[in-house]
Amino acid sequence: ALQRAAERGGRTLAWEWVPTASLESGADDGLARFDAIWCVPGSPYASTAGALDAIRCARERGTPFLGTCGGFQHALMEHARSHLGVASPAHAEVEPDAEDPVITPLACSLAGERGSVRFAAGSRVARAYACERAEEAYHCSYGLSARWSRLLASGPLRATAHDANGEVRAVERDDHPFFVATLYQPERAALEGRAHPLIAAFVAAMK
């Protein structure tokens, strides 16, 4: 997906997978040499703390950030911790008995599903797609809880894409050069031989 986006933008990229467990001792040092951070699918991660610290690092440093599927879920958890004062935000996949998890099972699993997504006018995702709606692929069974979704209205992280039922499917920060997270997986377009516009926008945001 990165290669196709780079080719579309006429750029050359190098990338490296960084284990979340390796970031427990300090994401700032472990990620300092990178120009962008993508928190990819694959949760539950080996280290929730490492994933959250990587997202914090991208947020605080203004490093272009993309989170997809599990990355979306953990971006919301990091926001709950840093902005809403939740010391230990819970993910129901990891803590099924948590009293008030930020991330809960979806009413209907989206593993292997496709669906329409509507973008907020003027949002970064809408500009990337250059349209109001798109059909996207999913492979997930967890999302933002209904209670916590209401708290996004206070910003600075805000919902900028919803599905046909009004469920949050993407968020972004207005106070950051590029901070976008989606529950759907734009990278799956590469399996069909396509460069995805959101990943192209992520690549374009890299200095």
Coordinates of C-alpha atoms in Angstrom, one line a residue:
A1 CA 0.0 0.0 0.0
L2 CA 2.8 2.4 0.8
Q3 CA 4.7 1.5 -2.4
R4 CA 1.6 2.2 -4.5
A5 CA 1.0 5.5 -2.7
A6 CA 4.6 6.5 -3.1
E7 CA 4.6 5.7 -6.8
R8 CA 1.4 7.7 -7.2
G9 CA 3.1 10.7 -5.6
G10 CA 6.4 10.3 -7.3
R11 CA 8.3 9.6 -4.1
T12 CA 10.7 7.0 -2.8
L13 CA 9.9 5.5 0.7
A14 CA 11.6 3.1 3.1
W15 CA 9.6 1.6 5.9
E16 CA 10.2 -0.6 8.9
W17 CA 7.9 -2.6 11.2
V18 CA 8.6 -1.7 14.9
P19 CA 7.3 -4.2 17.5
T20 CA 5.1 -2.5 20.1
A21 CA 7.0 -4.3 22.9
S22 CA 10.2 -2.5 21.9
L23 CA 8.6 0.8 22.6
E24 CA 7.8 0.2 26.2
S25 CA 11.2 1.6 27.3
G26 CA 10.6 4.8 25.3
A27 CA 8.7 5.5 22.1
D28 CA 10.3 8.9 21.7
D29 CA 13.8 7.4 21.3
G30 CA 12.6 4.4 19.4
L31 CA 10.6 6.4 16.8
A32 CA 12.7 9.6 16.5
R33 CA 14.3 8.6 13.2
F34 CA 11.0 8.1 11.4
D35 CA 9.2 10.8 9.4
A36 CA 5.7 9.2 9.9
I37 CA 4.0 6.5 12.0
W38 CA 1.4 4.1 10.9
C39 CA -0.3 2.0 13.6
V40 CA -1.4 -1.0 11.5
P41 CA -4.0 -3.8 12.1
G42 CA -3.1 -6.8 14.1
S43 CA -4.5 -6.1 17.6
P44 CA -4.4 -7.2 20.3
Y45 CA -0.9 -5.9 20.1
A46 CA 2.0 -7.5 22.1
S47 CA 2.1 -4.3 24.1
T48 CA -0.8 -2.0 24.5
A49 CA 1.4 0.4 26.4
G50 CA 3.9 0.5 23.5
A51 CA 1.2 1.2 21.0
L52 CA -0.4 4.0 23.0
D53 CA 3.0 5.5 23.6
A54 CA 3.8 5.5 19.9
I55 CA 0.5 7.3 19.2
R56 CA 1.3 9.8 21.9
C57 CA 4.7 10.4 20.4
A58 CA 3.2 11.1 16.9
R59 CA 0.6 13.4 18.5
E60 CA 3.0 15.4 20.6
R61 CA 5.7 15.7 17.9
G62 CA 3.4 16.6 15.1
T63 CA 4.6 13.5 13.2
P64 CA 2.2 12.4 10.4
F65 CA 0.1 9.6 11.8
L66 CA -2.2 7.0 10.3
G67 CA -4.1 4.4 12.3
T68 CA -6.2 1.7 10.7
C69 CA -8.4 -0.9 12.4
G70 CA -6.5 -1.7 15.6
G71 CA -4.7 1.6 15.1
F72 CA -8.0 3.4 15.1
Q73 CA -9.1 1.7 18.3
H74 CA -5.8 2.6 20.1
A75 CA -5.8 6.2 18.8
L76 CA -9.2 6.6 20.6
M77 CA -7.8 4.9 23.7
E78 CA -4.8 7.3 23.7
H79 CA -7.2 10.3 23.3
A80 CA -9.2 9.0 26.3
R81 CA -6.0 8.8 28.3
S82 CA -4.4 12.1 27.3
H83 CA -7.4 14.4 26.8
L84 CA -10.2 12.9 28.9
G85 CA -8.2 11.9 31.9
V86 CA -8.7 8.1 31.8
A87 CA -5.7 6.6 33.5
S88 CA -6.1 3.1 32.0
P89 CA -8.5 3.1 29.0
A90 CA -9.8 -0.4 28.3
H91 CA -10.2 -2.4 25.2
A92 CA -12.9 -5.2 25.6
E93 CA -10.9 -7.6 23.4
V94 CA -8.0 -7.5 26.0
E95 CA -10.1 -6.8 29.1
P96 CA -13.6 -8.4 28.5
D97 CA -14.6 -7.7 32.1
A98 CA -13.7 -4.0 32.1
E99 CA -16.5 -1.8 33.6
D100 CA -16.4 1.0 31.0
P101 CA -14.2 0.1 28.0
V102 CA -13.5 2.7 25.3
I103 CA -13.5 -0.1 22.7
T104 CA -16.3 -2.6 22.7
P105 CA -17.5 -5.4 20.4
L106 CA -19.4 -4.2 17.4
A107 CA -23.1 -5.1 17.3
C108 CA -22.3 -6.9 14.0
S109 CA -18.8 -8.0 13.2
L110 CA -17.3 -6.3 10.1
A111 CA -14.7 -8.9 9.5
G112 CA -14.5 -9.4 5.7
E113 CA -17.3 -6.8 5.1
R114 CA -17.5 -3.7 2.9
G115 CA -19.7 -0.7 3.5
S116 CA -20.4 2.9 2.6
V117 CA -18.6 5.7 4.5
R118 CA -19.8 9.3 4.6
F119 CA -17.2 12.1 5.2
A120 CA -17.7 15.3 7.1
A121 CA -17.6 18.3 4.8
G122 CA -14.2 20.1 4.8
S123 CA -12.5 17.3 6.8
R124 CA -9.0 16.0 5.9
V125 CA -10.5 12.7 4.8
A126 CA -13.0 14.4 2.6
R127 CA -10.2 16.4 0.9
A128 CA -8.1 13.2 0.5
Y129 CA -10.9 11.4 -1.3
A130 CA -12.2 14.5 -3.1
C131 CA -15.8 13.2 -2.6
E132 CA -18.5 12.9 0.0
R133 CA -18.7 9.1 0.2
A134 CA -16.7 5.9 -0.5
E135 CA -17.0 2.2 -0.1
E136 CA -14.4 0.7 2.2
A137 CA -13.3 -2.8 3.4
Y138 CA -13.2 -3.9 7.0
H139 CA -11.8 -6.8 8.9
C140 CA -12.6 -6.0 12.5
S141 CA -15.0 -6.9 15.3
Y142 CA -14.4 -4.0 17.8
G143 CA -15.1 -0.3 17.6
L144 CA -15.8 2.8 19.7
S145 CA -18.4 2.4 22.4
A146 CA -21.6 4.4 22.1
R147 CA -21.0 6.2 25.4
W148 CA -17.5 7.3 24.5
S149 CA -18.4 8.3 20.9
R150 CA -20.5 11.2 22.4
L151 CA -17.4 12.6 24.0
L152 CA -15.7 13.2 20.7
A153 CA -17.8 16.3 20.2
S154 CA -15.5 18.2 22.6
G155 CA -12.4 17.8 20.4
P156 CA -9.6 18.2 19.5
L157 CA -10.0 14.6 18.1
R158 CA -13.3 14.6 16.2
A159 CA -15.3 12.1 14.2
T160 CA -15.1 12.9 10.4
A161 CA -16.5 9.7 8.8
H162 CA -19.6 7.7 9.7
D163 CA -21.3 4.6 8.2
A164 CA -24.9 4.3 7.0
N165 CA -26.0 3.8 10.6
G166 CA -24.2 6.9 11.9
E167 CA -21.4 4.9 13.6
V168 CA -18.0 6.5 13.8
R169 CA -15.6 5.1 11.2
A170 CA -12.8 7.7 11.1
V171 CA -11.4 10.4 13.3
E172 CA -8.8 13.2 12.9
R173 CA -7.2 16.0 14.8
D174 CA -7.5 19.6 13.7
D175 CA -4.5 20.6 15.7
H176 CA -2.0 18.3 13.9
P177 CA -0.4 18.3 10.5
F178 CA -1.8 14.9 9.7
F179 CA -3.5 12.7 12.3
V180 CA -6.1 10.3 10.9
A181 CA -7.4 7.0 12.1
T182 CA -10.0 4.7 10.4
L183 CA -11.8 1.6 11.6
Y184 CA -11.8 0.4 8.0
Q185 CA -8.7 -0.7 6.2
P186 CA -7.7 1.5 3.2
E187 CA -4.5 -0.6 2.8
R188 CA -6.7 -3.4 1.4
A189 CA -7.0 -1.4 -1.8
A190 CA -3.5 -2.5 -2.6
L191 CA -4.7 -6.1 -2.8
E192 CA -6.8 -5.0 -5.7
G193 CA -3.8 -3.2 -7.3
R194 CA -5.0 0.3 -6.4
A195 CA -3.3 3.2 -4.7
H196 CA -5.6 4.5 -1.9
P197 CA -6.2 8.3 -1.7
L198 CA -6.0 8.4 2.1
I199 CA -2.7 6.6 2.1
A200 CA -1.5 8.8 -0.7
A201 CA -2.4 11.8 1.5
F202 CA -0.5 10.3 4.4
V203 CA 2.6 9.8 2.3
A204 CA 2.3 13.4 0.9
A205 CA 2.2 14.7 4.5
M206 CA 5.7 13.3 5.2
K207 CA 8.5 15.8 5.0

